[in-house]
Amino acid sequence: MKTSRIVPILAAFLCGQSFAQVVKTPPTTTVATLPVPVIDHAPPKEPIKKPDFKIESTQVKLIDVVESPPMSGLPPVEGTMTLTVHNVADPGLPDPPPPARPNVDDSKVLGGLEPSNVNRRDMGMVAISATVYDLKRTLLRCNIYGGTERREITAWSNIDFNHFCGVGNFEATGANKEVRSYSLMMCIGNENTENRSELLASKGVEYEGPEIPTIPDGAPAFVIQTENPDPETVTLIEDLHALYRAEGPRMAEAAAARQKAYEEKKAYLLANPPKPKNVTVNFWKREKPAATTTPEGGQP
């Protein structure tokens, strides 16, 4: 009797485990794309001309400062800065104009299609927490925020999600021709299991790494860990991998270029430590405009 009770439970557990370890790939009918950048051909703006300030008095102070480093891994910026404060006559500058509304050509963003001819669906904000292990496998925790509802899914991927750092939004089209539009908020961390193991071993602690499912290399693939996930969260994981299937080489190239630029800048700053910049401030008392009445009846 005891055996008959244990076997069904064990079988159910194993079935659940095998289901959770299924390797999936995005549907071949899903086409994901990055938005086409809109090129602004407007003439460059002329540099702002500084007014000819009439200096009435000047105060100079030397201040010892310690500023945050410009990049991680660099020492703080320390030194003495010169603060120069000029009291000047009112130059009579006009109020700045309100910011102009950007002129966006929707036909370019939508790949040449008229907005009225596109069945679009805004999937809302997607928060993605990605932990990349040894630049080979990524543990994803994704949340779709829509209204008051929060839907979460966890999955393992064979993609290095560092390549997604430059992606703020993208679109995916399924078999039903509906365009799904995503806005991404990425939080990416990296874990070097060898370095972490050596560090913990030096402290007498054994490193217990994550149990990463077996996912073959090659085509973008994933394993969902969440039981009974919301269908739209599954679609999100599929669309992310469909995007990498279509744009992976370009995304990897862009990530490599960012890393190279980062290392070159860091090396330059190490060889040429920055110093605090001197600051000059022009201060004046603006002439009061003629009294006007606000909508509430008071004075501005």
PDB file of C-alpha atoms in Angstrom:
ATOM      1  CA  MET A   1       0.000   0.000   0.000  1.00  0.00           C
ATOM      2  CA  LYS A   2       2.811   2.388   0.836  1.00  0.00           C
ATOM      3  CA  THR A   3       4.480   1.702  -2.486  1.00  0.00           C
ATOM      4  CA  SER A   4       1.278   2.285  -4.436  1.00  0.00           C
ATOM      5  CA  ARG A   5       0.904   5.691  -2.809  1.00  0.00           C
ATOM      6  CA  ILE A   6       4.501   6.763  -3.394  1.00  0.00           C
ATOM      7  CA  VAL A   7       4.744   5.800  -7.063  1.00  0.00           C
ATOM      8  CA  PRO A   8       1.984   8.133  -8.359  1.00  0.00           C
ATOM      9  CA  ILE A   9       3.425  11.033  -6.373  1.00  0.00           C
ATOM     10  CA  LEU A  10       6.921  10.336  -7.666  1.00  0.00           C
ATOM     11  CA  ALA A  11       5.609   9.997 -11.219  1.00  0.00           C
ATOM     12  CA  ALA A  12       3.766  13.290 -10.949  1.00  0.00           C
ATOM     13  CA  PHE A  13       6.889  14.982  -9.606  1.00  0.00           C
ATOM     14  CA  LEU A  14       9.016  13.632 -12.440  1.00  0.00           C
ATOM     15  CA  CYS A  15       6.437  14.678 -15.011  1.00  0.00           C
ATOM     16  CA  GLY A  16       6.445  18.155 -13.564  1.00  0.00           C
ATOM     17  CA  GLN A  17      10.221  18.255 -13.698  1.00  0.00           C
ATOM     18  CA  SER A  18      10.335  17.071 -17.300  1.00  0.00           C
ATOM     19  CA  PHE A  19       7.749  19.653 -18.320  1.00  0.00           C
ATOM     20  CA  ALA A  20       9.748  22.434 -16.645  1.00  0.00           C
ATOM     21  CA  GLN A  21      12.889  21.429 -18.522  1.00  0.00           C
ATOM     22  CA  VAL A  22      11.411  21.525 -22.033  1.00  0.00           C
ATOM     23  CA  VAL A  23      13.652  23.501 -24.383  1.00  0.00           C
ATOM     24  CA  LYS A  24      11.640  25.846 -26.569  1.00  0.00           C
ATOM     25  CA  THR A  25      12.403  28.137 -29.481  1.00  0.00           C
ATOM     26  CA  PRO A  26      10.357  31.108 -30.747  1.00  0.00           C
ATOM     27  CA  PRO A  27       7.722  30.264 -33.371  1.00  0.00           C
ATOM     28  CA  THR A  28       8.934  30.551 -36.945  1.00  0.00           C
ATOM     29  CA  THR A  29       5.878  32.701 -37.680  1.00  0.00           C
ATOM     30  CA  THR A  30       7.024  35.392 -35.215  1.00  0.00           C
ATOM     31  CA  VAL A  31       8.967  38.268 -36.765  1.00  0.00           C
ATOM     32  CA  ALA A  32      10.572  40.706 -34.318  1.00  0.00           C
ATOM     33  CA  THR A  33      12.296  43.944 -35.265  1.00  0.00           C
ATOM     34  CA  LEU A  34      14.028  46.899 -33.728  1.00  0.00           C
ATOM     35  CA  PRO A  35      12.421  50.275 -34.482  1.00  0.00           C
ATOM     36  CA  VAL A  36      13.839  52.160 -37.431  1.00  0.00           C
ATOM     37  CA  PRO A  37      15.545  55.331 -36.186  1.00  0.00           C
ATOM     38  CA  VAL A  38      14.028  58.517 -37.498  1.00  0.00           C
ATOM     39  CA  ILE A  39      16.689  60.666 -39.145  1.00  0.00           C
ATOM     40  CA  ASP A  40      16.241  64.368 -38.568  1.00  0.00           C
ATOM     41  CA  HIS A  41      17.480  66.321 -41.582  1.00  0.00           C
ATOM     42  CA  ALA A  42      16.801  69.692 -39.983  1.00  0.00           C
ATOM     43  CA  PRO A  43      19.731  72.113 -40.155  1.00  0.00           C
ATOM     44  CA  PRO A  44      21.941  72.151 -37.051  1.00  0.00           C
ATOM     45  CA  LYS A  45      21.068  74.727 -34.467  1.00  0.00           C
ATOM     46  CA  GLU A  46      23.357  77.677 -34.057  1.00  0.00           C
ATOM     47  CA  PRO A  47      25.294  77.760 -30.795  1.00  0.00           C
ATOM     48  CA  ILE A  48      23.786  79.941 -28.122  1.00  0.00           C
ATOM     49  CA  LYS A  49      25.572  83.253 -27.882  1.00  0.00           C
ATOM     50  CA  LYS A  50      26.395  84.330 -24.367  1.00  0.00           C
ATOM     51  CA  PRO A  51      25.407  87.881 -23.515  1.00  0.00           C
ATOM     52  CA  ASP A  52      28.058  90.474 -22.822  1.00  0.00           C
ATOM     53  CA  PHE A  53      27.783  90.486 -19.042  1.00  0.00           C
ATOM     54  CA  LYS A  54      28.615  93.687 -17.231  1.00  0.00           C
ATOM     55  CA  ILE A  55      30.435  92.530 -14.104  1.00  0.00           C
ATOM     56  CA  GLU A  56      29.709  94.599 -11.015  1.00  0.00           C
ATOM     57  CA  SER A  57      31.614  92.536  -8.436  1.00  0.00           C
ATOM     58  CA  THR A  58      33.432  89.227  -8.204  1.00  0.00           C
ATOM     59  CA  GLN A  59      34.048  86.677  -5.485  1.00  0.00           C
ATOM     60  CA  VAL A  60      36.537  83.814  -5.817  1.00  0.00           C
ATOM     61  CA  LYS A  61      36.749  80.755  -3.586  1.00  0.00           C
ATOM     62  CA  LEU A  62      39.055  77.738  -3.580  1.00  0.00           C
ATOM     63  CA  ILE A  63      37.180  74.585  -2.584  1.00  0.00           C
ATOM     64  CA  ASP A  64      38.636  71.150  -1.904  1.00  0.00           C
ATOM     65  CA  VAL A  65      36.248  68.603  -3.396  1.00  0.00           C
ATOM     66  CA  VAL A  66      35.910  64.845  -3.689  1.00  0.00           C
ATOM     67  CA  GLU A  67      33.639  63.818  -6.544  1.00  0.00           C
ATOM     68  CA  SER A  68      32.289  60.450  -7.580  1.00  0.00           C
ATOM     69  CA  PRO A  69      34.452  58.575 -10.090  1.00  0.00           C
ATOM     70  CA  PRO A  70      33.364  58.965 -13.711  1.00  0.00           C
ATOM     71  CA  MET A  71      33.290  55.171 -14.123  1.00  0.00           C
ATOM     72  CA  SER A  72      33.156  52.137 -11.861  1.00  0.00           C
ATOM     73  CA  GLY A  73      36.563  50.804 -10.895  1.00  0.00           C
ATOM     74  CA  LEU A  74      38.187  54.239 -10.923  1.00  0.00           C
ATOM     75  CA  PRO A  75      39.287  56.306  -7.930  1.00  0.00           C
ATOM     76  CA  PRO A  76      37.238  59.341  -6.913  1.00  0.00           C
ATOM     77  CA  VAL A  77      38.039  62.706  -8.466  1.00  0.00           C
ATOM     78  CA  GLU A  78      39.887  64.786  -5.874  1.00  0.00           C
ATOM     79  CA  GLY A  79      41.437  68.220  -5.981  1.00  0.00           C
ATOM     80  CA  THR A  80      40.870  71.920  -5.557  1.00  0.00           C
ATOM     81  CA  MET A  81      38.406  73.763  -7.727  1.00  0.00           C
ATOM     82  CA  THR A  82      38.017  77.489  -8.238  1.00  0.00           C
ATOM     83  CA  LEU A  83      34.521  78.882  -7.802  1.00  0.00           C
ATOM     84  CA  THR A  84      34.107  82.306  -9.386  1.00  0.00           C
ATOM     85  CA  VAL A  85      30.870  84.198  -8.746  1.00  0.00           C
ATOM     86  CA  HIS A  86      30.220  87.335 -10.793  1.00  0.00           C
ATOM     87  CA  ASN A  87      27.488  89.742  -9.771  1.00  0.00           C
ATOM     88  CA  VAL A  88      26.385  91.219 -13.076  1.00  0.00           C
ATOM     89  CA  ALA A  89      23.799  93.670 -14.326  1.00  0.00           C
ATOM     90  CA  ASP A  90      20.543  92.211 -15.576  1.00  0.00           C
ATOM     91  CA  PRO A  91      21.259  91.303 -19.238  1.00  0.00           C
ATOM     92  CA  GLY A  92      17.536  91.325 -20.038  1.00  0.00           C
ATOM     93  CA  LEU A  93      17.357  87.797 -21.403  1.00  0.00           C
ATOM     94  CA  PRO A  94      13.954  86.746 -22.782  1.00  0.00           C
ATOM     95  CA  ASP A  95      12.060  83.816 -21.314  1.00  0.00           C
ATOM     96  CA  PRO A  96      13.031  80.528 -23.011  1.00  0.00           C
ATOM     97  CA  PRO A  97      10.457  79.207 -25.491  1.00  0.00           C
ATOM     98  CA  PRO A  98       8.511  76.063 -24.588  1.00  0.00           C
ATOM     99  CA  PRO A  99      10.100  72.837 -25.864  1.00  0.00           C
ATOM    100  CA  ALA A 100       9.084  71.981 -29.392  1.00  0.00           C
ATOM    101  CA  ARG A 101       7.154  68.791 -29.976  1.00  0.00           C
ATOM    102  CA  PRO A 102       9.312  66.274 -31.886  1.00  0.00           C
ATOM    103  CA  ASN A 103       8.294  65.747 -35.474  1.00  0.00           C
ATOM    104  CA  VAL A 104       8.113  61.947 -35.772  1.00  0.00           C
ATOM    105  CA  ASP A 105       7.305  60.304 -39.078  1.00  0.00           C
ATOM    106  CA  ASP A 106       5.137  57.324 -38.075  1.00  0.00           C
ATOM    107  CA  SER A 107       5.480  55.797 -41.531  1.00  0.00           C
ATOM    108  CA  LYS A 108       9.221  55.348 -40.908  1.00  0.00           C
ATOM    109  CA  VAL A 109       8.738  53.916 -37.446  1.00  0.00           C
ATOM    110  CA  LEU A 110       6.161  51.437 -38.714  1.00  0.00           C
ATOM    111  CA  GLY A 111       8.234  50.294 -41.657  1.00  0.00           C
ATOM    112  CA  GLY A 112       6.392  52.311 -44.297  1.00  0.00           C
ATOM    113  CA  LEU A 113       2.873  51.249 -43.248  1.00  0.00           C
ATOM    114  CA  GLU A 114       0.188  53.752 -42.453  1.00  0.00           C
ATOM    115  CA  PRO A 115      -0.741  53.688 -38.744  1.00  0.00           C
ATOM    116  CA  SER A 116      -4.407  53.124 -39.626  1.00  0.00           C
ATOM    117  CA  ASN A 117      -3.477  49.922 -41.492  1.00  0.00           C
ATOM    118  CA  VAL A 118      -1.541  48.390 -38.605  1.00  0.00           C
ATOM    119  CA  ASN A 119      -3.159  46.247 -35.930  1.00  0.00           C
ATOM    120  CA  ARG A 120      -1.046  47.328 -32.993  1.00  0.00           C
ATOM    121  CA  ARG A 121      -1.097  46.330 -29.360  1.00  0.00           C
ATOM    122  CA  ASP A 122       0.919  48.110 -26.711  1.00  0.00           C
ATOM    123  CA  MET A 123       2.165  45.457 -24.291  1.00  0.00           C
ATOM    124  CA  GLY A 124       3.174  48.117 -21.774  1.00  0.00           C
ATOM    125  CA  MET A 125       6.282  48.317 -19.632  1.00  0.00           C
ATOM    126  CA  VAL A 126       8.335  45.149 -19.238  1.00  0.00           C
ATOM    127  CA  ALA A 127      10.853  44.916 -16.393  1.00  0.00           C
ATOM    128  CA  ILE A 128      13.614  42.393 -17.100  1.00  0.00           C
ATOM    129  CA  SER A 129      16.115  41.224 -14.493  1.00  0.00           C
ATOM    130  CA  ALA A 130      18.821  39.201 -16.230  1.00  0.00           C
ATOM    131  CA  THR A 131      21.716  37.398 -14.531  1.00  0.00           C
ATOM    132  CA  VAL A 132      24.258  36.244 -17.109  1.00  0.00           C
ATOM    133  CA  TYR A 133      26.447  33.308 -16.075  1.00  0.00           C
ATOM    134  CA  ASP A 134      29.888  33.110 -17.717  1.00  0.00           C
ATOM    135  CA  LEU A 135      28.523  35.043 -20.736  1.00  0.00           C
ATOM    136  CA  LYS A 136      26.796  31.822 -21.841  1.00  0.00           C
ATOM    137  CA  ARG A 137      23.479  31.330 -20.060  1.00  0.00           C
ATOM    138  CA  THR A 138      21.021  33.879 -18.650  1.00  0.00           C
ATOM    139  CA  LEU A 139      18.465  33.573 -15.875  1.00  0.00           C
ATOM    140  CA  LEU A 140      15.535  35.835 -16.752  1.00  0.00           C
ATOM    141  CA  ARG A 141      12.915  37.227 -14.423  1.00  0.00           C
ATOM    142  CA  CYS A 142      10.402  39.236 -16.427  1.00  0.00           C
ATOM    143  CA  ASN A 143       7.427  41.255 -15.272  1.00  0.00           C
ATOM    144  CA  ILE A 144       4.748  42.731 -17.503  1.00  0.00           C
ATOM    145  CA  TYR A 145       3.020  45.694 -15.908  1.00  0.00           C
ATOM    146  CA  GLY A 146      -0.454  46.444 -17.190  1.00  0.00           C
ATOM    147  CA  GLY A 147      -2.804  48.532 -15.083  1.00  0.00           C
ATOM    148  CA  THR A 148      -2.790  47.152 -11.539  1.00  0.00           C
ATOM    149  CA  GLU A 149      -1.850  43.662 -12.700  1.00  0.00           C
ATOM    150  CA  ARG A 150       1.687  42.321 -12.500  1.00  0.00           C
ATOM    151  CA  ARG A 151       2.584  39.134 -14.346  1.00  0.00           C
ATOM    152  CA  GLU A 152       5.926  37.465 -13.704  1.00  0.00           C
ATOM    153  CA  ILE A 153       7.803  34.672 -15.442  1.00  0.00           C
ATOM    154  CA  THR A 154      11.202  33.044 -14.874  1.00  0.00           C
ATOM    155  CA  ALA A 155      13.176  31.323 -17.613  1.00  0.00           C
ATOM    156  CA  TRP A 156      16.667  30.220 -18.604  1.00  0.00           C
ATOM    157  CA  SER A 157      18.055  31.318 -21.959  1.00  0.00           C
ATOM    158  CA  ASN A 158      21.077  30.366 -24.065  1.00  0.00           C
ATOM    159  CA  ILE A 159      21.480  34.058 -25.035  1.00  0.00           C
ATOM    160  CA  ASP A 160      24.001  36.437 -23.499  1.00  0.00           C
ATOM    161  CA  PHE A 161      21.547  39.159 -22.490  1.00  0.00           C
ATOM    162  CA  ASN A 162      24.338  41.717 -22.263  1.00  0.00           C
ATOM    163  CA  HIS A 163      23.571  42.123 -25.950  1.00  0.00           C
ATOM    164  CA  PHE A 164      20.156  43.551 -25.009  1.00  0.00           C
ATOM    165  CA  CYS A 165      21.658  46.513 -23.133  1.00  0.00           C
ATOM    166  CA  GLY A 166      21.086  48.871 -26.050  1.00  0.00           C
ATOM    167  CA  VAL A 167      17.476  47.793 -26.632  1.00  0.00           C
ATOM    168  CA  GLY A 168      14.851  50.091 -25.161  1.00  0.00           C
ATOM    169  CA  ASN A 169      11.891  48.916 -27.192  1.00  0.00           C
ATOM    170  CA  PHE A 170      11.050  46.517 -29.991  1.00  0.00           C
ATOM    171  CA  GLU A 171       8.129  45.078 -31.905  1.00  0.00           C
ATOM    172  CA  ALA A 172       7.023  41.569 -32.798  1.00  0.00           C
ATOM    173  CA  THR A 173       4.432  40.342 -35.273  1.00  0.00           C
ATOM    174  CA  GLY A 174       2.806  36.934 -34.916  1.00  0.00           C
ATOM    175  CA  ALA A 175       0.824  34.722 -37.239  1.00  0.00           C
ATOM    176  CA  ASN A 176      -2.302  36.835 -36.654  1.00  0.00           C
ATOM    177  CA  LYS A 177      -0.433  39.896 -38.041  1.00  0.00           C
ATOM    178  CA  GLU A 178      -0.889  41.764 -34.768  1.00  0.00           C
ATOM    179  CA  VAL A 179       2.057  44.023 -33.938  1.00  0.00           C
ATOM    180  CA  ARG A 180       3.075  43.739 -30.292  1.00  0.00           C
ATOM    181  CA  SER A 181       4.998  46.761 -29.028  1.00  0.00           C
ATOM    182  CA  TYR A 182       7.249  46.410 -25.959  1.00  0.00           C
ATOM    183  CA  SER A 183       9.026  48.978 -23.804  1.00  0.00           C
ATOM    184  CA  LEU A 184      11.902  47.412 -21.872  1.00  0.00           C
ATOM    185  CA  MET A 185      13.425  48.354 -18.537  1.00  0.00           C
ATOM    186  CA  MET A 186      16.581  46.247 -18.279  1.00  0.00           C
ATOM    187  CA  CYS A 187      18.615  45.342 -15.180  1.00  0.00           C
ATOM    188  CA  ILE A 188      21.562  43.118 -16.089  1.00  0.00           C
ATOM    189  CA  GLY A 189      24.184  41.528 -13.852  1.00  0.00           C
ATOM    190  CA  ASN A 190      27.052  39.157 -14.616  1.00  0.00           C
ATOM    191  CA  GLU A 191      28.288  36.176 -12.648  1.00  0.00           C
ATOM    192  CA  ASN A 192      31.670  34.539 -13.243  1.00  0.00           C
ATOM    193  CA  THR A 193      31.230  31.167 -11.575  1.00  0.00           C
ATOM    194  CA  GLU A 194      34.969  30.383 -11.543  1.00  0.00           C
ATOM    195  CA  ASN A 195      35.896  33.668  -9.858  1.00  0.00           C
ATOM    196  CA  ARG A 196      33.021  33.382  -7.400  1.00  0.00           C
ATOM    197  CA  SER A 197      34.009  29.807  -6.538  1.00  0.00           C
ATOM    198  CA  GLU A 198      37.626  30.807  -5.917  1.00  0.00           C
ATOM    199  CA  LEU A 199      36.571  33.784  -3.791  1.00  0.00           C
ATOM    200  CA  LEU A 200      34.288  31.705  -1.580  1.00  0.00           C
ATOM    201  CA  ALA A 201      36.851  28.905  -1.348  1.00  0.00           C
ATOM    202  CA  SER A 202      39.376  31.392   0.034  1.00  0.00           C
ATOM    203  CA  LYS A 203      36.879  32.040   2.838  1.00  0.00           C
ATOM    204  CA  GLY A 204      36.196  28.365   3.433  1.00  0.00           C
ATOM    205  CA  VAL A 205      32.773  28.440   1.803  1.00  0.00           C
ATOM    206  CA  GLU A 206      31.683  26.077  -0.948  1.00  0.00           C
ATOM    207  CA  TYR A 207      30.120  27.714  -3.984  1.00  0.00           C
ATOM    208  CA  GLU A 208      26.705  26.354  -4.865  1.00  0.00           C
ATOM    209  CA  GLY A 209      25.923  27.519  -8.360  1.00  0.00           C
ATOM    210  CA  PRO A 210      22.485  27.509  -9.948  1.00  0.00           C
ATOM    211  CA  GLU A 211      21.060  24.417 -11.578  1.00  0.00           C
ATOM    212  CA  ILE A 212      21.172  25.479 -15.207  1.00  0.00           C
ATOM    213  CA  PRO A 213      19.105  23.295 -17.541  1.00  0.00           C
ATOM    214  CA  THR A 214      20.738  21.853 -20.610  1.00  0.00           C
ATOM    215  CA  ILE A 215      20.028  24.146 -23.553  1.00  0.00           C
ATOM    216  CA  PRO A 216      21.857  23.464 -26.815  1.00  0.00           C
ATOM    217  CA  ASP A 217      23.894  26.232 -28.393  1.00  0.00           C
ATOM    218  CA  GLY A 218      22.982  27.673 -31.763  1.00  0.00           C
ATOM    219  CA  ALA A 219      19.469  28.977 -32.333  1.00  0.00           C
ATOM    220  CA  PRO A 220      18.015  31.142 -29.545  1.00  0.00           C
ATOM    221  CA  ALA A 221      16.230  28.846 -27.103  1.00  0.00           C
ATOM    222  CA  PHE A 222      14.870  28.923 -23.568  1.00  0.00           C
ATOM    223  CA  VAL A 223      13.451  26.836 -20.739  1.00  0.00           C
ATOM    224  CA  ILE A 224      10.520  28.227 -18.738  1.00  0.00           C
ATOM    225  CA  GLN A 225      10.745  27.639 -14.992  1.00  0.00           C
ATOM    226  CA  THR A 226       7.415  29.169 -13.933  1.00  0.00           C
ATOM    227  CA  GLU A 227       4.537  26.764 -13.445  1.00  0.00           C
ATOM    228  CA  ASN A 228       1.373  27.636 -15.345  1.00  0.00           C
ATOM    229  CA  PRO A 229       2.729  30.941 -16.670  1.00  0.00           C
ATOM    230  CA  ASP A 230       0.482  33.634 -18.037  1.00  0.00           C
ATOM    231  CA  PRO A 231       0.234  33.180 -21.843  1.00  0.00           C
ATOM    232  CA  GLU A 232       1.331  36.748 -22.526  1.00  0.00           C
ATOM    233  CA  THR A 233       4.483  36.288 -20.451  1.00  0.00           C
ATOM    234  CA  VAL A 234       5.322  33.224 -22.534  1.00  0.00           C
ATOM    235  CA  THR A 235       4.771  35.295 -25.659  1.00  0.00           C
ATOM    236  CA  LEU A 236       7.152  37.904 -24.243  1.00  0.00           C
ATOM    237  CA  ILE A 237       9.913  35.296 -23.806  1.00  0.00           C
ATOM    238  CA  GLU A 238       9.267  34.030 -27.333  1.00  0.00           C
ATOM    239  CA  ASP A 239       9.372  37.536 -28.785  1.00  0.00           C
ATOM    240  CA  LEU A 240      12.664  38.361 -27.008  1.00  0.00           C
ATOM    241  CA  HIS A 241      14.251  35.284 -28.550  1.00  0.00           C
ATOM    242  CA  ALA A 242      12.674  35.993 -31.934  1.00  0.00           C
ATOM    243  CA  LEU A 243      14.280  39.438 -31.796  1.00  0.00           C
ATOM    244  CA  TYR A 244      17.693  37.908 -31.146  1.00  0.00           C
ATOM    245  CA  ARG A 245      17.109  35.406 -33.927  1.00  0.00           C
ATOM    246  CA  ALA A 246      16.592  38.307 -36.328  1.00  0.00           C
ATOM    247  CA  GLU A 247      18.971  40.926 -34.906  1.00  0.00           C
ATOM    248  CA  GLY A 248      21.450  38.862 -32.868  1.00  0.00           C
ATOM    249  CA  PRO A 249      24.577  39.558 -34.938  1.00  0.00           C
ATOM    250  CA  ARG A 250      23.893  43.310 -34.986  1.00  0.00           C
ATOM    251  CA  MET A 251      23.129  43.352 -31.254  1.00  0.00           C
ATOM    252  CA  ALA A 252      26.293  41.389 -30.458  1.00  0.00           C
ATOM    253  CA  GLU A 253      28.370  43.725 -32.613  1.00  0.00           C
ATOM    254  CA  ALA A 254      26.900  46.771 -30.882  1.00  0.00           C
ATOM    255  CA  ALA A 255      27.580  45.223 -27.458  1.00  0.00           C
ATOM    256  CA  ALA A 256      31.200  44.529 -28.416  1.00  0.00           C
ATOM    257  CA  ALA A 257      31.602  48.114 -29.629  1.00  0.00           C
ATOM    258  CA  ARG A 258      30.205  49.452 -26.335  1.00  0.00           C
ATOM    259  CA  GLN A 259      32.546  47.249 -24.337  1.00  0.00           C
ATOM    260  CA  LYS A 260      35.545  48.337 -26.397  1.00  0.00           C
ATOM    261  CA  ALA A 261      34.661  52.006 -25.984  1.00  0.00           C
ATOM    262  CA  TYR A 262      34.191  51.458 -22.241  1.00  0.00           C
ATOM    263  CA  GLU A 263      37.606  49.826 -21.852  1.00  0.00           C
ATOM    264  CA  GLU A 264      39.338  52.497 -23.943  1.00  0.00           C
ATOM    265  CA  LYS A 265      37.743  55.294 -21.922  1.00  0.00           C
ATOM    266  CA  LYS A 266      38.641  53.596 -18.646  1.00  0.00           C
ATOM    267  CA  ALA A 267      42.253  53.121 -19.729  1.00  0.00           C
ATOM    268  CA  TYR A 268      42.465  56.779 -20.762  1.00  0.00           C
ATOM    269  CA  LEU A 269      41.060  57.989 -17.443  1.00  0.00           C
ATOM    270  CA  LEU A 270      43.462  55.779 -15.497  1.00  0.00           C
ATOM    271  CA  ALA A 271      46.374  57.247 -17.449  1.00  0.00           C
ATOM    272  CA  ASN A 272      44.967  60.773 -17.238  1.00  0.00           C
ATOM    273  CA  PRO A 273      43.132  61.162 -13.906  1.00  0.00           C
ATOM    274  CA  PRO A 274      40.533  63.904 -14.203  1.00  0.00           C
ATOM    275  CA  LYS A 275      40.616  66.922 -11.933  1.00  0.00           C
ATOM    276  CA  PRO A 276      37.648  68.883 -10.582  1.00  0.00           C
ATOM    277  CA  LYS A 277      36.556  71.506 -13.076  1.00  0.00           C
ATOM    278  CA  ASN A 278      36.511  75.166 -12.191  1.00  0.00           C
ATOM    279  CA  VAL A 279      33.072  76.757 -12.057  1.00  0.00           C
ATOM    280  CA  THR A 280      32.040  80.268 -13.046  1.00  0.00           C
ATOM    281  CA  VAL A 281      28.600  81.589 -12.074  1.00  0.00           C
ATOM    282  CA  ASN A 282      27.015  84.786 -13.320  1.00  0.00           C
ATOM    283  CA  PHE A 283      24.404  86.024 -10.867  1.00  0.00           C
ATOM    284  CA  TRP A 284      21.988  88.892 -11.293  1.00  0.00           C
ATOM    285  CA  LYS A 285      18.733  90.181  -9.915  1.00  0.00           C
ATOM    286  CA  ARG A 286      16.118  90.191 -12.589  1.00  0.00           C
ATOM    287  CA  GLU A 287      13.955  93.262 -12.966  1.00  0.00           C
ATOM    288  CA  LYS A 288      10.416  92.533 -11.857  1.00  0.00           C
ATOM    289  CA  PRO A 289       7.901  92.432 -14.746  1.00  0.00           C
ATOM    290  CA  ALA A 290       4.724  94.445 -14.651  1.00  0.00           C
ATOM    291  CA  ALA A 291       2.260  93.037 -12.160  1.00  0.00           C
ATOM    292  CA  THR A 292      -0.177  90.577 -13.687  1.00  0.00           C
ATOM    293  CA  THR A 293      -3.025  88.606 -12.220  1.00  0.00           C
ATOM    294  CA  THR A 294      -2.845  84.828 -12.079  1.00  0.00           C
ATOM    295  CA  PRO A 295      -5.941  82.677 -12.783  1.00  0.00           C
ATOM    296  CA  GLU A 296      -6.268  82.231  -9.021  1.00  0.00           C
ATOM    297  CA  GLY A 297      -6.368  86.004  -8.544  1.00  0.00           C
ATOM    298  CA  GLY A 298      -2.987  86.350  -6.835  1.00  0.00           C
ATOM    299  CA  GLN A 299       0.302  87.833  -7.900  1.00  0.00           C
ATOM    300  CA  PRO A 300       2.790  85.573  -9.731  1.00  0.00           C
TER     301      PRO A 300
END
